[in-house]
Short mmCIF file of C-alpha atoms in Angstrom, two decimals:
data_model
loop_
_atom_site.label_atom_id
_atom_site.label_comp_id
_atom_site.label_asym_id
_atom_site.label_seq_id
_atom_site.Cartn_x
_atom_site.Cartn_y
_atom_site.Cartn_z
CA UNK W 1 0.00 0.00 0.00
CA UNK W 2 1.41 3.56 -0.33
CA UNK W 3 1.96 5.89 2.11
CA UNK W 4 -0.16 8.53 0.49
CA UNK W 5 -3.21 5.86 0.44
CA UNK W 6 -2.84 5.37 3.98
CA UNK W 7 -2.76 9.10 5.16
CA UNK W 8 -5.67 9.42 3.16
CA UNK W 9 -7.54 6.70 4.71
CA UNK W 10 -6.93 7.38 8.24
CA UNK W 11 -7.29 11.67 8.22
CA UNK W 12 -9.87 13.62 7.47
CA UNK W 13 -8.13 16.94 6.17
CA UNK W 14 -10.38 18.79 4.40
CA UNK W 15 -11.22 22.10 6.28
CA UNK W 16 -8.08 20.94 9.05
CA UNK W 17 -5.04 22.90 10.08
CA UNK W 18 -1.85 20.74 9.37
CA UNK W 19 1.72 21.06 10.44
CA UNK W 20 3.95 18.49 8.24
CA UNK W 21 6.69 17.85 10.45
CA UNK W 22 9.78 17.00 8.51
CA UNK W 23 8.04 17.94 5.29
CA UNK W 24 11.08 17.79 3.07
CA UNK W 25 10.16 18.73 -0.35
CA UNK W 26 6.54 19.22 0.26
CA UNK W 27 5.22 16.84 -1.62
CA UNK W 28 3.62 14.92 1.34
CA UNK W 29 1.80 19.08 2.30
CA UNK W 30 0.84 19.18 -1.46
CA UNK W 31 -1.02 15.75 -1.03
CA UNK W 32 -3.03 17.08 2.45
CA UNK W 33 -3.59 20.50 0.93
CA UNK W 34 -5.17 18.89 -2.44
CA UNK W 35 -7.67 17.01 0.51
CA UNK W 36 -8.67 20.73 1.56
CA UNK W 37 -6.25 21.13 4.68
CA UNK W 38 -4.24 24.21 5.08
CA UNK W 39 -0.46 23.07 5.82
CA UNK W 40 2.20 24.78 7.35
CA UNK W 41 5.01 22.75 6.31
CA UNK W 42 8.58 23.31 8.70
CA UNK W 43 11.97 21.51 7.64
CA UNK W 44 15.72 22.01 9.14
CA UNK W 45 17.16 21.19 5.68
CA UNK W 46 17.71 24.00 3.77
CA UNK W 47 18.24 22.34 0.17
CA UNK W 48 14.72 20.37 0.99
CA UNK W 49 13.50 23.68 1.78
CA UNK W 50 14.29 25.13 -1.08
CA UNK W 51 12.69 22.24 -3.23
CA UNK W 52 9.31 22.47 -1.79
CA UNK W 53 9.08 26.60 -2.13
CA UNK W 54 10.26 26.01 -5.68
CA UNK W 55 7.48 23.09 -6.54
CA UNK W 56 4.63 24.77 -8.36
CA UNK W 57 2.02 25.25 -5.56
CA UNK W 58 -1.69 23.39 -5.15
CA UNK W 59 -3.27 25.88 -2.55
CA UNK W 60 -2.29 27.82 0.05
CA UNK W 61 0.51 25.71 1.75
CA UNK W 62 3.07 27.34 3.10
CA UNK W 63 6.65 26.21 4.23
CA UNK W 64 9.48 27.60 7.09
CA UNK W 65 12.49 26.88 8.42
CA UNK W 66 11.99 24.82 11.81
CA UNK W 67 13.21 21.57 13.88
CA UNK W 68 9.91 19.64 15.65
CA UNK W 69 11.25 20.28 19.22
CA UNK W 70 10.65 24.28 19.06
CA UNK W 71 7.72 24.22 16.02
CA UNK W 72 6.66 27.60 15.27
CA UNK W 73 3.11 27.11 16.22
CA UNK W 74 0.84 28.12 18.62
CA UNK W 75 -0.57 26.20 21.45
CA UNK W 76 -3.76 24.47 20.22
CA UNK W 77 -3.28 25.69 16.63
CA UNK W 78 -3.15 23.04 14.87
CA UNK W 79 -5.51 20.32 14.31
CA UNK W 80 -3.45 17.40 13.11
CA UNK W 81 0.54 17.23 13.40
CA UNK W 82 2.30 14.69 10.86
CA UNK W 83 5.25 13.08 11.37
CA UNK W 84 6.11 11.45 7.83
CA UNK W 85 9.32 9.51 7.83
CA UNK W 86 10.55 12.23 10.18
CA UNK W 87 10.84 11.49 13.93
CA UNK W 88 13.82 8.86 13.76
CA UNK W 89 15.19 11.99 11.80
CA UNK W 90 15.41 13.77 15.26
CA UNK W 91 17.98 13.43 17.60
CA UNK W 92 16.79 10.15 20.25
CA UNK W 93 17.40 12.42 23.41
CA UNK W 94 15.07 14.96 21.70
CA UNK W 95 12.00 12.67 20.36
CA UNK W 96 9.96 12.78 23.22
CA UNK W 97 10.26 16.52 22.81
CA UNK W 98 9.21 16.70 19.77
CA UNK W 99 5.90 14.34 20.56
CA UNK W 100 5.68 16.85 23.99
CA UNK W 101 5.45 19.82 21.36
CA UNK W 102 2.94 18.16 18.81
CA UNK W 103 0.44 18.31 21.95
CA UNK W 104 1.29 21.55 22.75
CA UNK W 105 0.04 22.96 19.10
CA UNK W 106 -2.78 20.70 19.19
CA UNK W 107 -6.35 21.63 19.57
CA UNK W 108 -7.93 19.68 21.70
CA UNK W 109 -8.88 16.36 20.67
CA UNK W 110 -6.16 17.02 17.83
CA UNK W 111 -4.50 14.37 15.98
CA UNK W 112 -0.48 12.83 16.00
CA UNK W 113 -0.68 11.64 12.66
CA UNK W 114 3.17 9.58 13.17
CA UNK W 115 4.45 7.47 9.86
CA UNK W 116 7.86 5.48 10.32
CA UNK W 117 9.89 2.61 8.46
CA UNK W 118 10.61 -0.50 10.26
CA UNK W 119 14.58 -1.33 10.33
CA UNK W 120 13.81 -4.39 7.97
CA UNK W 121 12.88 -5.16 4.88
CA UNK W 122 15.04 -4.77 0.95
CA UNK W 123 14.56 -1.33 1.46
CA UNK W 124 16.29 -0.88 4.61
CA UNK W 125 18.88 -3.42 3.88
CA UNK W 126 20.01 -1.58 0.86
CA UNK W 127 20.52 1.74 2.78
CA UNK W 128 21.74 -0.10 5.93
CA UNK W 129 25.31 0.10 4.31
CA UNK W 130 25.25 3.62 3.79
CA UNK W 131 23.34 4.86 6.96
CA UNK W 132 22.00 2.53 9.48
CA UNK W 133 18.54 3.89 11.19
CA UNK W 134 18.05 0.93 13.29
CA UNK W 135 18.86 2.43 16.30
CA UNK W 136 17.27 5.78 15.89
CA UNK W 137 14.03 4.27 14.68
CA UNK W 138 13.78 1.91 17.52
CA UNK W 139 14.45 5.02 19.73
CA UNK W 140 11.48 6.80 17.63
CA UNK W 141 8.56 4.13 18.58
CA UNK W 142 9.67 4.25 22.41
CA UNK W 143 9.45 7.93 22.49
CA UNK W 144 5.44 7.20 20.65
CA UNK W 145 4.46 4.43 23.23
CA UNK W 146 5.57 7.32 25.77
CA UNK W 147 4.53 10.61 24.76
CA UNK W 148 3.21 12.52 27.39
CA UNK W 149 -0.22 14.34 26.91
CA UNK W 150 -0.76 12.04 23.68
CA UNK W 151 -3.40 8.72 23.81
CA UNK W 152 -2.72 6.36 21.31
CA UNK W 153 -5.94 5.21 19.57
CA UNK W 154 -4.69 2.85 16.91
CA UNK W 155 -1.46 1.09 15.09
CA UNK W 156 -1.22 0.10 11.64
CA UNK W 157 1.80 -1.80 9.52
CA UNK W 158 2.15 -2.21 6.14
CA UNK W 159 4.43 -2.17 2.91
CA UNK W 160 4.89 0.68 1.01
CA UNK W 161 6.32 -0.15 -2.28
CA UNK W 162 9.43 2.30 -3.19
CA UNK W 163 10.84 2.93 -6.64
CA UNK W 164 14.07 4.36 -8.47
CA UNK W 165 14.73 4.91 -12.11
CA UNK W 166 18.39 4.28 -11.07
CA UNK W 167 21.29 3.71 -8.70
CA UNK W 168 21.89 7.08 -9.14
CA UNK W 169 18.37 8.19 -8.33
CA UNK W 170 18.99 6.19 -4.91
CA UNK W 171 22.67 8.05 -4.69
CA UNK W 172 21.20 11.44 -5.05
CA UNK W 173 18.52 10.92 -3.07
CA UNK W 174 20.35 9.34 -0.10
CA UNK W 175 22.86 11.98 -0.73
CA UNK W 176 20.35 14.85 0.01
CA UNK W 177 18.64 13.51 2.81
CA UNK W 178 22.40 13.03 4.69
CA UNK W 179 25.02 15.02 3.66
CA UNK W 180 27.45 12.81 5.15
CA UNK W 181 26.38 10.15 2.80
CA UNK W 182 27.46 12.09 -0.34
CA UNK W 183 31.74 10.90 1.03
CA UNK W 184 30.55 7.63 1.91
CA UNK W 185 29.31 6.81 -1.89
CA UNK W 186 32.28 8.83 -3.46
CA UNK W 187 34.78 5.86 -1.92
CA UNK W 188 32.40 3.05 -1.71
CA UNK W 189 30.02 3.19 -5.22
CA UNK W 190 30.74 0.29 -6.34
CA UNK W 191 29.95 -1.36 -2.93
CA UNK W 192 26.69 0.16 -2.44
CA UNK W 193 25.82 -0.40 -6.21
CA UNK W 194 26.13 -4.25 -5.92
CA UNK W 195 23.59 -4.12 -2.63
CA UNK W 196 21.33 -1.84 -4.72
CA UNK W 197 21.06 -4.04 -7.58
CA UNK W 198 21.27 -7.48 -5.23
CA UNK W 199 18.02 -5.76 -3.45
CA UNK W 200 16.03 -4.05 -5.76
CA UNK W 201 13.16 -6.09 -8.17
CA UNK W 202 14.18 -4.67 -11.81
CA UNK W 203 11.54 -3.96 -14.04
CA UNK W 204 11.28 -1.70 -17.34
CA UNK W 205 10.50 1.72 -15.14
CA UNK W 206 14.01 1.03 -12.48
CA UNK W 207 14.11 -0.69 -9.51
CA UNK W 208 11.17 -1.74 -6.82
CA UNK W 209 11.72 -2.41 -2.93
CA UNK W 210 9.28 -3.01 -0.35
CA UNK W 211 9.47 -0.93 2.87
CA UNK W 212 7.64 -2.09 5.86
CA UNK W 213 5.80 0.58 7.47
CA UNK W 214 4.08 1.57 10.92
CA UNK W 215 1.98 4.38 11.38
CA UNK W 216 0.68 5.87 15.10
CA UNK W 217 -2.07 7.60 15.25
CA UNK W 218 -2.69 9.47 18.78
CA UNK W 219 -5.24 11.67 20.19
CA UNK W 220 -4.57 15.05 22.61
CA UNK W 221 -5.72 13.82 25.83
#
């Protein structure tokens, strides 16, 4: 299933006020605003940054510069927080500040809206070489089960099916999302190339890997 079936399935945006967490390029804030949310996407990268203020725009979204343990919000201004692919992305010692913040901007009754990737599966094993998230993610769902001021209210896994055109599509994007990456596939390409290929299900549009997923969704107590 994809992720953008599953947001869809478990949100109801339209007329909600959104922060997108982590939003990277936007592209998950262009999905929610299409539903009739208004987003306030915040992201510490600034090349991501940069990408999503430079993709053509669907509504009204709007993106800053931010980090999820001091968001730029309001307390109980927001409806639903997301977390897509973004908490293990946050330093371990400051995850459960993060989740502490997402009920601070909530409205109450507001929703945690928390997507993750399990450490398993082709996908992870072929960036495992490059950058290993096992630990980080495991820190991510212990700071969920024990977010203060947050009540979980249901837990969903699945696969999410993840393509490239390329190696090099992989490369770049890897490369983006960790700077430190970008020296760690200049001296071992051909390395990481061999695991790409050994992982990925070819077909005529690139390369296919399943990524097992888990999504959270909690309720502002």
């Amino acid at each position: 299933r994809s992720n953008s079936d599953v947001i869809l399935e478990l949100l109801d945006l339209k007329g909600k006020r959104v922060l997108d967490v982590g939003c990277g390029d936007g592209s998950m804030a262009r999905l929610m605003t299409r539903q009739g949310a208004t987003v306030f996407g915040i992201e510490s990268s600034v090349k991501q940054l940069e990408r999503a203020h430079a993709a053509e725009r669907v509504g009204n979204e709007t993106y800053a510069e931010g980090v999820a343990e001091e968001m730029p919000a309001d307390d109980g201004s927001m409806d639903v927080v997301v977390f897509f692919n973004s908490l293990h992305h946050v330093l371990p010692e400051n995850q459960a500040k993060a989740l502490a913040e997402a009920a601070r901007v909530l409205a109450p009754d507001g929703t945690a809206y928390v997507c993750e990737p399990l450490a398993e599966g082709p996908h992870f094993e072929t960036q495992r070489p490059v950058h290993d998230e096992a630990a980080v993610r495991a820190a991510a769902l212990k700071a969920i089960k024990g977010a203060e001021g947050l009540v979980e209210e249901r837990e969903l896994t699945y696969v999410h099916p993840v393509r490239y055109p390329s190696y090099e599509a992989f490369r770049e994007q890897m490369s983006n999302t960790n700077s430190q990456c970008r020296a760690l596939f200049e001296g071992r390409d051909d390395e990481f190339r061999a695991v790409f290929e050994r992982h990925g299900e070819k077909d005529e549009d690139g390369y296919l890997f399943d990524q097992p997923m888990r999504v959270n969704v909690l309720r502002k107590g």
